[in-house]
Amino acid sequence: MPVTYWKTIELAIPAGGSKEDSWTPDTDVRIGKVYVIGKGTVDLSLIDLYVEIAGNTKTRPYIPAKILDPSNQQFPDIDWSITRGSKIYIKATNNDSSDHTIRIVFEVIT
């Protein structure tokens, strides 16, 4: 199925700290893929991601953001069905000694 749109969440994560954000789709959607892209020079293996959808944890307890790097040759398909009004919660933890900004991009198929 073709992509309907992309939704981006940008997180500026302080060194040794965490940042969180959420998104609640206003229609039923399917997420085909989730990409994590660093702004500038970011070692995505030092960023841990926690993902929860409608109270259901999708990471146990977290995954290295490197897994969702589009250049990863083992890049996973997600294929999550999300009902409208379900909260998608993201928390990123920066295990580096420098501040970093990442973009989490959802490939949305409706």
PDB file of N, CA and C in Angstrom:
ATOM      1  N   MET A   1       0.837  -1.193   0.000  1.00  0.00           N
ATOM      2  CA  MET A   1       0.000   0.000   0.000  1.00  0.00           C
ATOM      3  C   MET A   1       0.876   1.249   0.000  1.00  0.00           C
ATOM      4  N   PRO A   2       0.415   2.268  -0.656  1.00  0.00           N
ATOM      5  CA  PRO A   2       1.208   3.499  -0.697  1.00  0.00           C
ATOM      6  C   PRO A   2       1.138   4.266   0.625  1.00  0.00           C
ATOM      7  N   VAL A   3       2.183   5.027   0.852  1.00  0.00           N
ATOM      8  CA  VAL A   3       2.251   5.875   2.041  1.00  0.00           C
ATOM      9  C   VAL A   3       1.264   7.019   1.885  1.00  0.00           C
ATOM     10  N   THR A   4       0.471   7.266   2.928  1.00  0.00           N
ATOM     11  CA  THR A   4      -0.475   8.379   2.921  1.00  0.00           C
ATOM     12  C   THR A   4       0.220   9.658   3.373  1.00  0.00           C
ATOM     13  N   TYR A   5       0.987   9.555   4.465  1.00  0.00           N
ATOM     14  CA  TYR A   5       1.780  10.684   4.947  1.00  0.00           C
ATOM     15  C   TYR A   5       2.831  10.192   5.924  1.00  0.00           C
ATOM     16  N   TRP A   6       3.753  11.088   6.275  1.00  0.00           N
ATOM     17  CA  TRP A   6       4.756  10.812   7.291  1.00  0.00           C
ATOM     18  C   TRP A   6       4.514  11.739   8.466  1.00  0.00           C
ATOM     19  N   LYS A   7       4.671  11.222   9.646  1.00  0.00           N
ATOM     20  CA  LYS A   7       4.557  12.017  10.872  1.00  0.00           C
ATOM     21  C   LYS A   7       5.924  12.020  11.543  1.00  0.00           C
ATOM     22  N   THR A   8       6.432  13.213  11.869  1.00  0.00           N
ATOM     23  CA  THR A   8       7.751  13.335  12.482  1.00  0.00           C
ATOM     24  C   THR A   8       7.640  13.898  13.892  1.00  0.00           C
ATOM     25  N   ILE A   9       8.355  13.259  14.801  1.00  0.00           N
ATOM     26  CA  ILE A   9       8.524  13.766  16.165  1.00  0.00           C
ATOM     27  C   ILE A   9      10.010  14.050  16.327  1.00  0.00           C
ATOM     28  N   GLU A  10      10.347  15.277  16.705  1.00  0.00           N
ATOM     29  CA  GLU A  10      11.747  15.652  16.900  1.00  0.00           C
ATOM     30  C   GLU A  10      12.021  15.793  18.394  1.00  0.00           C
ATOM     31  N   LEU A  11      13.099  15.165  18.840  1.00  0.00           N
ATOM     32  CA  LEU A  11      13.467  15.204  20.253  1.00  0.00           C
ATOM     33  C   LEU A  11      14.889  15.732  20.410  1.00  0.00           C
ATOM     34  N   ALA A  12      15.055  16.803  21.182  1.00  0.00           N
ATOM     35  CA  ALA A  12      16.373  17.325  21.544  1.00  0.00           C
ATOM     36  C   ALA A  12      16.701  16.736  22.916  1.00  0.00           C
ATOM     37  N   ILE A  13      17.663  15.817  22.942  1.00  0.00           N
ATOM     38  CA  ILE A  13      17.943  15.052  24.151  1.00  0.00           C
ATOM     39  C   ILE A  13      19.256  15.520  24.762  1.00  0.00           C
ATOM     40  N   PRO A  14      19.217  15.968  26.019  1.00  0.00           N
ATOM     41  CA  PRO A  14      20.453  16.416  26.662  1.00  0.00           C
ATOM     42  C   PRO A  14      21.394  15.243  26.949  1.00  0.00           C
ATOM     43  N   ALA A  15      22.668  15.533  27.040  1.00  0.00           N
ATOM     44  CA  ALA A  15      23.666  14.516  27.377  1.00  0.00           C
ATOM     45  C   ALA A  15      23.273  13.820  28.677  1.00  0.00           C
ATOM     46  N   GLY A  16      23.238  12.505  28.645  1.00  0.00           N
ATOM     47  CA  GLY A  16      22.911  11.725  29.838  1.00  0.00           C
ATOM     48  C   GLY A  16      21.463  11.834  30.284  1.00  0.00           C
ATOM     49  N   GLY A  17      20.623  12.457  29.479  1.00  0.00           N
ATOM     50  CA  GLY A  17      19.228  12.684  29.870  1.00  0.00           C
ATOM     51  C   GLY A  17      18.239  12.008  28.945  1.00  0.00           C
ATOM     52  N   SER A  18      16.973  12.323  29.159  1.00  0.00           N
ATOM     53  CA  SER A  18      15.889  11.745  28.377  1.00  0.00           C
ATOM     54  C   SER A  18      14.955  12.836  27.885  1.00  0.00           C
ATOM     55  N   LYS A  19      14.209  12.519  26.860  1.00  0.00           N
ATOM     56  CA  LYS A  19      13.177  13.403  26.329  1.00  0.00           C
ATOM     57  C   LYS A  19      12.040  12.512  25.853  1.00  0.00           C
ATOM     58  N   GLU A  20      10.816  12.997  26.008  1.00  0.00           N
ATOM     59  CA  GLU A  20       9.657  12.211  25.600  1.00  0.00           C
ATOM     60  C   GLU A  20       8.665  13.086  24.859  1.00  0.00           C
ATOM     61  N   ASP A  21       7.835  12.421  24.080  1.00  0.00           N
ATOM     62  CA  ASP A  21       6.777  13.102  23.346  1.00  0.00           C
ATOM     63  C   ASP A  21       5.750  12.049  22.971  1.00  0.00           C
ATOM     64  N   SER A  22       4.611  12.513  22.478  1.00  0.00           N
ATOM     65  CA  SER A  22       3.572  11.565  22.069  1.00  0.00           C
ATOM     66  C   SER A  22       2.802  12.131  20.887  1.00  0.00           C
ATOM     67  N   TRP A  23       2.031  11.256  20.277  1.00  0.00           N
ATOM     68  CA  TRP A  23       1.207  11.594  19.132  1.00  0.00           C
ATOM     69  C   TRP A  23      -0.041  10.741  19.210  1.00  0.00           C
ATOM     70  N   THR A  24      -1.178  11.341  18.950  1.00  0.00           N
ATOM     71  CA  THR A  24      -2.446  10.621  18.961  1.00  0.00           C
ATOM     72  C   THR A  24      -3.115  10.823  17.609  1.00  0.00           C
ATOM     73  N   PRO A  25      -3.115   9.792  16.748  1.00  0.00           N
ATOM     74  CA  PRO A  25      -3.753   9.928  15.436  1.00  0.00           C
ATOM     75  C   PRO A  25      -5.256  10.177  15.571  1.00  0.00           C
ATOM     76  N   ASP A  26      -5.793  11.020  14.701  1.00  0.00           N
ATOM     77  CA  ASP A  26      -7.227  11.329  14.754  1.00  0.00           C
ATOM     78  C   ASP A  26      -8.061  10.445  13.825  1.00  0.00           C
ATOM     79  N   THR A  27      -7.400   9.503  13.144  1.00  0.00           N
ATOM     80  CA  THR A  27      -8.084   8.490  12.335  1.00  0.00           C
ATOM     81  C   THR A  27      -7.391   7.149  12.580  1.00  0.00           C
ATOM     82  N   ASP A  28      -8.040   6.055  12.204  1.00  0.00           N
ATOM     83  CA  ASP A  28      -7.377   4.753  12.250  1.00  0.00           C
ATOM     84  C   ASP A  28      -6.236   4.775  11.234  1.00  0.00           C
ATOM     85  N   VAL A  29      -5.065   4.304  11.628  1.00  0.00           N
ATOM     86  CA  VAL A  29      -3.908   4.296  10.734  1.00  0.00           C
ATOM     87  C   VAL A  29      -3.152   2.975  10.877  1.00  0.00           C
ATOM     88  N   ARG A  30      -2.313   2.747   9.909  1.00  0.00           N
ATOM     89  CA  ARG A  30      -1.363   1.648   9.992  1.00  0.00           C
ATOM     90  C   ARG A  30       0.025   2.248   9.838  1.00  0.00           C
ATOM     91  N   ILE A  31       0.928   1.852  10.717  1.00  0.00           N
ATOM     92  CA  ILE A  31       2.314   2.305  10.648  1.00  0.00           C
ATOM     93  C   ILE A  31       3.104   1.215   9.936  1.00  0.00           C
ATOM     94  N   GLY A  32       3.654   1.562   8.773  1.00  0.00           N
ATOM     95  CA  GLY A  32       4.421   0.587   8.003  1.00  0.00           C
ATOM     96  C   GLY A  32       5.851   0.462   8.491  1.00  0.00           C
ATOM     97  N   LYS A  33       6.455   1.613   8.767  1.00  0.00           N
ATOM     98  CA  LYS A  33       7.837   1.645   9.246  1.00  0.00           C
ATOM     99  C   LYS A  33       7.998   2.823  10.190  1.00  0.00           C
ATOM    100  N   VAL A  34       9.022   2.738  11.026  1.00  0.00           N
ATOM    101  CA  VAL A  34       9.423   3.847  11.889  1.00  0.00           C
ATOM    102  C   VAL A  34      10.915   4.046  11.659  1.00  0.00           C
ATOM    103  N   TYR A  35      11.289   5.266  11.290  1.00  0.00           N
ATOM    104  CA  TYR A  35      12.682   5.600  11.043  1.00  0.00           C
ATOM    105  C   TYR A  35      13.192   6.498  12.167  1.00  0.00           C
ATOM    106  N   VAL A  36      14.456   6.335  12.526  1.00  0.00           N
ATOM    107  CA  VAL A  36      15.105   7.273  13.438  1.00  0.00           C
ATOM    108  C   VAL A  36      16.293   7.859  12.691  1.00  0.00           C
ATOM    109  N   ILE A  37      16.304   9.187  12.613  1.00  0.00           N
ATOM    110  CA  ILE A  37      17.344   9.899  11.875  1.00  0.00           C
ATOM    111  C   ILE A  37      17.972  10.925  12.807  1.00  0.00           C
ATOM    112  N   GLY A  38      19.288  10.860  12.941  1.00  0.00           N
ATOM    113  CA  GLY A  38      19.996  11.827  13.781  1.00  0.00           C
ATOM    114  C   GLY A  38      20.216  13.117  13.036  1.00  0.00           C
ATOM    115  N   LYS A  39      20.092  14.222  13.751  1.00  0.00           N
ATOM    116  CA  LYS A  39      20.399  15.543  13.185  1.00  0.00           C
ATOM    117  C   LYS A  39      21.858  15.828  13.509  1.00  0.00           C
ATOM    118  N   GLY A  40      22.654  16.037  12.484  1.00  0.00           N
ATOM    119  CA  GLY A  40      24.086  16.214  12.716  1.00  0.00           C
ATOM    120  C   GLY A  40      24.746  14.861  12.943  1.00  0.00           C
ATOM    121  N   THR A  41      25.792  14.861  13.748  1.00  0.00           N
ATOM    122  CA  THR A  41      26.524  13.635  14.034  1.00  0.00           C
ATOM    123  C   THR A  41      25.988  13.004  15.311  1.00  0.00           C
ATOM    124  N   VAL A  42      25.300  11.887  15.142  1.00  0.00           N
ATOM    125  CA  VAL A  42      24.714  11.179  16.276  1.00  0.00           C
ATOM    126  C   VAL A  42      25.029   9.699  16.125  1.00  0.00           C
ATOM    127  N   ASP A  43      25.570   9.097  17.162  1.00  0.00           N
ATOM    128  CA  ASP A  43      25.752   7.648  17.179  1.00  0.00           C
ATOM    129  C   ASP A  43      24.458   7.059  17.735  1.00  0.00           C
ATOM    130  N   LEU A  44      23.591   6.571  16.844  1.00  0.00           N
ATOM    131  CA  LEU A  44      22.280   6.084  17.257  1.00  0.00           C
ATOM    132  C   LEU A  44      22.353   4.848  18.147  1.00  0.00           C
ATOM    133  N   SER A  45      23.517   4.202  18.211  1.00  0.00           N
ATOM    134  CA  SER A  45      23.647   3.062  19.121  1.00  0.00           C
ATOM    135  C   SER A  45      23.712   3.532  20.580  1.00  0.00           C
ATOM    136  N   LEU A  46      23.916   4.835  20.804  1.00  0.00           N
ATOM    137  CA  LEU A  46      23.959   5.394  22.163  1.00  0.00           C
ATOM    138  C   LEU A  46      22.626   5.997  22.597  1.00  0.00           C
ATOM    139  N   ILE A  47      21.609   5.908  21.741  1.00  0.00           N
ATOM    140  CA  ILE A  47      20.272   6.419  22.068  1.00  0.00           C
ATOM    141  C   ILE A  47      19.346   5.214  22.256  1.00  0.00           C
ATOM    142  N   ASP A  48      18.713   5.133  23.418  1.00  0.00           N
ATOM    143  CA  ASP A  48      17.755   4.065  23.702  1.00  0.00           C
ATOM    144  C   ASP A  48      16.340   4.598  23.501  1.00  0.00           C
ATOM    145  N   LEU A  49      15.485   3.807  22.855  1.00  0.00           N
ATOM    146  CA  LEU A  49      14.097   4.192  22.602  1.00  0.00           C
ATOM    147  C   LEU A  49      13.138   3.272  23.344  1.00  0.00           C
ATOM    148  N   TYR A  50      12.140   3.901  23.938  1.00  0.00           N
ATOM    149  CA  TYR A  50      11.026   3.189  24.555  1.00  0.00           C
ATOM    150  C   TYR A  50       9.783   3.609  23.779  1.00  0.00           C
ATOM    151  N   VAL A  51       8.977   2.640  23.346  1.00  0.00           N
ATOM    152  CA  VAL A  51       7.783   2.928  22.560  1.00  0.00           C
ATOM    153  C   VAL A  51       6.590   2.225  23.195  1.00  0.00           C
ATOM    154  N   GLU A  52       5.513   3.004  23.363  1.00  0.00           N
ATOM    155  CA  GLU A  52       4.276   2.468  23.929  1.00  0.00           C
ATOM    156  C   GLU A  52       3.107   2.962  23.080  1.00  0.00           C
ATOM    157  N   ILE A  53       2.193   2.053  22.764  1.00  0.00           N
ATOM    158  CA  ILE A  53       1.013   2.414  21.981  1.00  0.00           C
ATOM    159  C   ILE A  53      -0.221   1.972  22.746  1.00  0.00           C
ATOM    160  N   ALA A  54      -1.078   2.942  23.078  1.00  0.00           N
ATOM    161  CA  ALA A  54      -2.327   2.678  23.814  1.00  0.00           C
ATOM    162  C   ALA A  54      -2.058   1.851  25.061  1.00  0.00           C
ATOM    163  N   GLY A  55      -0.976   2.177  25.756  1.00  0.00           N
ATOM    164  CA  GLY A  55      -0.643   1.479  26.994  1.00  0.00           C
ATOM    165  C   GLY A  55       0.071   0.156  26.808  1.00  0.00           C
ATOM    166  N   ASN A  56       0.294  -0.271  25.568  1.00  0.00           N
ATOM    167  CA  ASN A  56       0.985  -1.528  25.280  1.00  0.00           C
ATOM    168  C   ASN A  56       2.429  -1.241  24.882  1.00  0.00           C
ATOM    169  N   THR A  57       3.368  -1.772  25.641  1.00  0.00           N
ATOM    170  CA  THR A  57       4.784  -1.552  25.379  1.00  0.00           C
ATOM    171  C   THR A  57       5.214  -2.314  24.136  1.00  0.00           C
ATOM    172  N   LYS A  58       5.863  -1.616  23.209  1.00  0.00           N
ATOM    173  CA  LYS A  58       6.369  -2.233  21.981  1.00  0.00           C
ATOM    174  C   LYS A  58       7.860  -2.537  22.074  1.00  0.00           C
ATOM    175  N   THR A  59       8.517  -2.006  23.083  1.00  0.00           N
ATOM    176  CA  THR A  59       9.931  -2.277  23.323  1.00  0.00           C
ATOM    177  C   THR A  59      10.047  -2.812  24.740  1.00  0.00           C
ATOM    178  N   ARG A  60      10.875  -3.801  24.958  1.00  0.00           N
ATOM    179  CA  ARG A  60      10.958  -4.413  26.296  1.00  0.00           C
ATOM    180  C   ARG A  60      12.387  -4.537  26.740  1.00  0.00           C
ATOM    181  N   PRO A  61      12.922  -3.686  27.540  1.00  0.00           N
ATOM    182  CA  PRO A  61      12.320  -2.417  27.934  1.00  0.00           C
ATOM    183  C   PRO A  61      12.583  -1.300  26.927  1.00  0.00           C
ATOM    184  N   TYR A  62      13.638  -1.443  26.104  1.00  0.00           N
ATOM    185  CA  TYR A  62      13.975  -0.415  25.119  1.00  0.00           C
ATOM    186  C   TYR A  62      14.738  -1.077  23.978  1.00  0.00           C
ATOM    187  N   ILE A  63      14.958  -0.308  22.910  1.00  0.00           N
ATOM    188  CA  ILE A  63      15.814  -0.762  21.813  1.00  0.00           C
ATOM    189  C   ILE A  63      16.813   0.342  21.493  1.00  0.00           C
ATOM    190  N   PRO A  64      17.995  -0.010  20.999  1.00  0.00           N
ATOM    191  CA  PRO A  64      18.900   1.017  20.497  1.00  0.00           C
ATOM    192  C   PRO A  64      18.281   1.646  19.247  1.00  0.00           C
ATOM    193  N   ALA A  65      18.315   2.955  19.148  1.00  0.00           N
ATOM    194  CA  ALA A  65      17.743   3.658  17.998  1.00  0.00           C
ATOM    195  C   ALA A  65      18.388   3.209  16.689  1.00  0.00           C
ATOM    196  N   LYS A  66      19.588   2.687  16.748  1.00  0.00           N
ATOM    197  CA  LYS A  66      20.309   2.224  15.559  1.00  0.00           C
ATOM    198  C   LYS A  66      19.497   1.182  14.775  1.00  0.00           C
ATOM    199  N   ILE A  67      18.668   0.403  15.463  1.00  0.00           N
ATOM    200  CA  ILE A  67      17.850  -0.611  14.798  1.00  0.00           C
ATOM    201  C   ILE A  67      16.914   0.031  13.773  1.00  0.00           C
ATOM    202  N   LEU A  68      16.447   1.258  14.065  1.00  0.00           N
ATOM    203  CA  LEU A  68      15.494   1.946  13.189  1.00  0.00           C
ATOM    204  C   LEU A  68      16.157   2.967  12.262  1.00  0.00           C
ATOM    205  N   ASP A  69      17.470   2.891  12.149  1.00  0.00           N
ATOM    206  CA  ASP A  69      18.218   3.728  11.215  1.00  0.00           C
ATOM    207  C   ASP A  69      17.934   3.214   9.803  1.00  0.00           C
ATOM    208  N   PRO A  70      17.450   4.059   8.881  1.00  0.00           N
ATOM    209  CA  PRO A  70      17.110   3.598   7.536  1.00  0.00           C
ATOM    210  C   PRO A  70      18.278   2.942   6.793  1.00  0.00           C
ATOM    211  N   SER A  71      19.516   3.233   7.198  1.00  0.00           N
ATOM    212  CA  SER A  71      20.671   2.620   6.531  1.00  0.00           C
ATOM    213  C   SER A  71      20.979   1.220   7.073  1.00  0.00           C
ATOM    214  N   ASN A  72      20.272   0.800   8.097  1.00  0.00           N
ATOM    215  CA  ASN A  72      20.448  -0.527   8.675  1.00  0.00           C
ATOM    216  C   ASN A  72      20.011  -1.579   7.653  1.00  0.00           C
ATOM    217  N   GLN A  73      20.887  -2.487   7.288  1.00  0.00           N
ATOM    218  CA  GLN A  73      20.553  -3.506   6.290  1.00  0.00           C
ATOM    219  C   GLN A  73      19.510  -4.492   6.803  1.00  0.00           C
ATOM    220  N   GLN A  74      19.331  -4.582   8.099  1.00  0.00           N
ATOM    221  CA  GLN A  74      18.340  -5.476   8.700  1.00  0.00           C
ATOM    222  C   GLN A  74      17.104  -4.685   9.138  1.00  0.00           C
ATOM    223  N   PHE A  75      16.837  -3.559   8.469  1.00  0.00           N
ATOM    224  CA  PHE A  75      15.758  -2.656   8.860  1.00  0.00           C
ATOM    225  C   PHE A  75      14.416  -3.391   8.931  1.00  0.00           C
ATOM    226  N   PRO A  76      13.716  -3.295  10.064  1.00  0.00           N
ATOM    227  CA  PRO A  76      12.468  -4.059  10.225  1.00  0.00           C
ATOM    228  C   PRO A  76      11.232  -3.353   9.660  1.00  0.00           C
ATOM    229  N   ASP A  77      10.295  -4.153   9.134  1.00  0.00           N
ATOM    230  CA  ASP A  77       8.957  -3.651   8.839  1.00  0.00           C
ATOM    231  C   ASP A  77       8.191  -3.669  10.151  1.00  0.00           C
ATOM    232  N   ILE A  78       7.355  -2.672  10.395  1.00  0.00           N
ATOM    233  CA  ILE A  78       6.636  -2.570  11.661  1.00  0.00           C
ATOM    234  C   ILE A  78       5.226  -3.139  11.528  1.00  0.00           C
ATOM    235  N   ASP A  79       4.421  -2.546  10.649  1.00  0.00           N
ATOM    236  CA  ASP A  79       3.049  -2.970  10.396  1.00  0.00           C
ATOM    237  C   ASP A  79       2.184  -3.013  11.664  1.00  0.00           C
ATOM    238  N   TRP A  80       2.047  -1.863  12.307  1.00  0.00           N
ATOM    239  CA  TRP A  80       1.187  -1.723  13.491  1.00  0.00           C
ATOM    240  C   TRP A  80      -0.116  -1.061  13.083  1.00  0.00           C
ATOM    241  N   SER A  81      -1.233  -1.631  13.480  1.00  0.00           N
ATOM    242  CA  SER A  81      -2.541  -0.996  13.286  1.00  0.00           C
ATOM    243  C   SER A  81      -2.862  -0.200  14.536  1.00  0.00           C
ATOM    244  N   ILE A  82      -3.184   1.068  14.352  1.00  0.00           N
ATOM    245  CA  ILE A  82      -3.453   1.973  15.464  1.00  0.00           C
ATOM    246  C   ILE A  82      -4.866   2.527  15.296  1.00  0.00           C
ATOM    247  N   THR A  83      -5.693   2.392  16.305  1.00  0.00           N
ATOM    248  CA  THR A  83      -7.029   2.969  16.235  1.00  0.00           C
ATOM    249  C   THR A  83      -6.968   4.432  16.649  1.00  0.00           C
ATOM    250  N   ARG A  84      -7.835   5.222  16.031  1.00  0.00           N
ATOM    251  CA  ARG A  84      -7.830   6.659  16.325  1.00  0.00           C
ATOM    252  C   ARG A  84      -8.016   6.882  17.826  1.00  0.00           C
ATOM    253  N   GLY A  85      -7.342   7.911  18.303  1.00  0.00           N
ATOM    254  CA  GLY A  85      -7.402   8.242  19.714  1.00  0.00           C
ATOM    255  C   GLY A  85      -6.418   7.467  20.567  1.00  0.00           C
ATOM    256  N   SER A  86      -5.693   6.500  19.993  1.00  0.00           N
ATOM    257  CA  SER A  86      -4.691   5.736  20.739  1.00  0.00           C
ATOM    258  C   SER A  86      -3.397   6.538  20.798  1.00  0.00           C
ATOM    259  N   LYS A  87      -2.874   6.702  21.977  1.00  0.00           N
ATOM    260  CA  LYS A  87      -1.662   7.500  22.171  1.00  0.00           C
ATOM    261  C   LYS A  87      -0.413   6.689  21.833  1.00  0.00           C
ATOM    262  N   ILE A  88       0.445   7.279  21.005  1.00  0.00           N
ATOM    263  CA  ILE A  88       1.757   6.717  20.697  1.00  0.00           C
ATOM    264  C   ILE A  88       2.765   7.531  21.507  1.00  0.00           C
ATOM    265  N   TYR A  89       3.404   6.866  22.448  1.00  0.00           N
ATOM    266  CA  TYR A  89       4.332   7.529  23.378  1.00  0.00           C
ATOM    267  C   TYR A  89       5.754   7.065  23.073  1.00  0.00           C
ATOM    268  N   ILE A  90       6.662   8.033  22.964  1.00  0.00           N
ATOM    269  CA  ILE A  90       8.076   7.763  22.682  1.00  0.00           C
ATOM    270  C   ILE A  90       8.923   8.414  23.768  1.00  0.00           C
ATOM    271  N   LYS A  91       9.898   7.667  24.281  1.00  0.00           N
ATOM    272  CA  LYS A  91      10.888   8.229  25.201  1.00  0.00           C
ATOM    273  C   LYS A  91      12.263   7.829  24.684  1.00  0.00           C
ATOM    274  N   ALA A  92      13.151   8.807  24.564  1.00  0.00           N
ATOM    275  CA  ALA A  92      14.518   8.554  24.110  1.00  0.00           C
ATOM    276  C   ALA A  92      15.483   8.935  25.220  1.00  0.00           C
ATOM    277  N   THR A  93      16.437   8.054  25.470  1.00  0.00           N
ATOM    278  CA  THR A  93      17.462   8.293  26.485  1.00  0.00           C
ATOM    279  C   THR A  93      18.812   8.378  25.788  1.00  0.00           C
ATOM    280  N   ASN A  94      19.536   9.444  26.085  1.00  0.00           N
ATOM    281  CA  ASN A  94      20.835   9.707  25.472  1.00  0.00           C
ATOM    282  C   ASN A  94      21.933   9.223  26.412  1.00  0.00           C
ATOM    283  N   ASN A  95      22.659   8.196  26.008  1.00  0.00           N
ATOM    284  CA  ASN A  95      23.738   7.638  26.827  1.00  0.00           C
ATOM    285  C   ASN A  95      25.101   8.194  26.435  1.00  0.00           C
ATOM    286  N   ASP A  96      25.110   9.316  25.737  1.00  0.00           N
ATOM    287  CA  ASP A  96      26.344   9.958  25.284  1.00  0.00           C
ATOM    288  C   ASP A  96      26.632  11.169  26.163  1.00  0.00           C
ATOM    289  N   SER A  97      27.844  11.685  26.051  1.00  0.00           N
ATOM    290  CA  SER A  97      28.231  12.856  26.846  1.00  0.00           C
ATOM    291  C   SER A  97      27.972  14.168  26.102  1.00  0.00           C
ATOM    292  N   SER A  98      27.321  14.096  24.951  1.00  0.00           N
ATOM    293  CA  SER A  98      26.951  15.282  24.171  1.00  0.00           C
ATOM    294  C   SER A  98      25.444  15.306  23.957  1.00  0.00           C
ATOM    295  N   ASP A  99      24.884  16.503  23.826  1.00  0.00           N
ATOM    296  CA  ASP A  99      23.469  16.648  23.488  1.00  0.00           C
ATOM    297  C   ASP A  99      23.248  16.183  22.044  1.00  0.00           C
ATOM    298  N   HIS A 100      22.064  15.604  21.778  1.00  0.00           N
ATOM    299  CA  HIS A 100      21.741  15.153  20.429  1.00  0.00           C
ATOM    300  C   HIS A 100      20.280  15.426  20.119  1.00  0.00           C
ATOM    301  N   THR A 101      19.999  15.599  18.838  1.00  0.00           N
ATOM    302  CA  THR A 101      18.620  15.737  18.364  1.00  0.00           C
ATOM    303  C   THR A 101      18.359  14.619  17.369  1.00  0.00           C
ATOM    304  N   ILE A 102      17.224  13.950  17.566  1.00  0.00           N
ATOM    305  CA  ILE A 102      16.834  12.888  16.638  1.00  0.00           C
ATOM    306  C   ILE A 102      15.439  13.180  16.106  1.00  0.00           C
ATOM    307  N   ARG A 103      15.157  12.631  14.945  1.00  0.00           N
ATOM    308  CA  ARG A 103      13.821  12.702  14.360  1.00  0.00           C
ATOM    309  C   ARG A 103      13.293  11.287  14.250  1.00  0.00           C
ATOM    310  N   ILE A 104      12.104  11.072  14.770  1.00  0.00           N
ATOM    311  CA  ILE A 104      11.428   9.784  14.671  1.00  0.00           C
ATOM    312  C   ILE A 104      10.322   9.990  13.637  1.00  0.00           C
ATOM    313  N   VAL A 105      10.409   9.253  12.536  1.00  0.00           N
ATOM    314  CA  VAL A 105       9.504   9.439  11.401  1.00  0.00           C
ATOM    315  C   VAL A 105       8.637   8.186  11.257  1.00  0.00           C
ATOM    316  N   PHE A 106       7.334   8.379  11.322  1.00  0.00           N
ATOM    317  CA  PHE A 106       6.376   7.296  11.157  1.00  0.00           C
ATOM    318  C   PHE A 106       5.859   7.292   9.723  1.00  0.00           C
ATOM    319  N   GLU A 107       5.956   6.152   9.064  1.00  0.00           N
ATOM    320  CA  GLU A 107       5.387   5.975   7.733  1.00  0.00           C
ATOM    321  C   GLU A 107       3.936   5.547   7.930  1.00  0.00           C
ATOM    322  N   VAL A 108       3.010   6.447   7.595  1.00  0.00           N
ATOM    323  CA  VAL A 108       1.592   6.218   7.902  1.00  0.00           C
ATOM    324  C   VAL A 108       0.828   5.801   6.645  1.00  0.00           C
ATOM    325  N   ILE A 109       0.104   4.705   6.778  1.00  0.00           N
ATOM    326  CA  ILE A 109      -0.743   4.190   5.708  1.00  0.00           C
ATOM    327  C   ILE A 109      -2.156   4.154   6.272  1.00  0.00           C
ATOM    328  N   THR A 110      -3.096   4.812   5.617  1.00  0.00           N
ATOM    329  CA  THR A 110      -4.463   4.820   6.149  1.00  0.00           C
ATOM    330  C   THR A 110      -5.381   3.953   5.315  1.00  0.00           C
TER     331      THR A 110
END
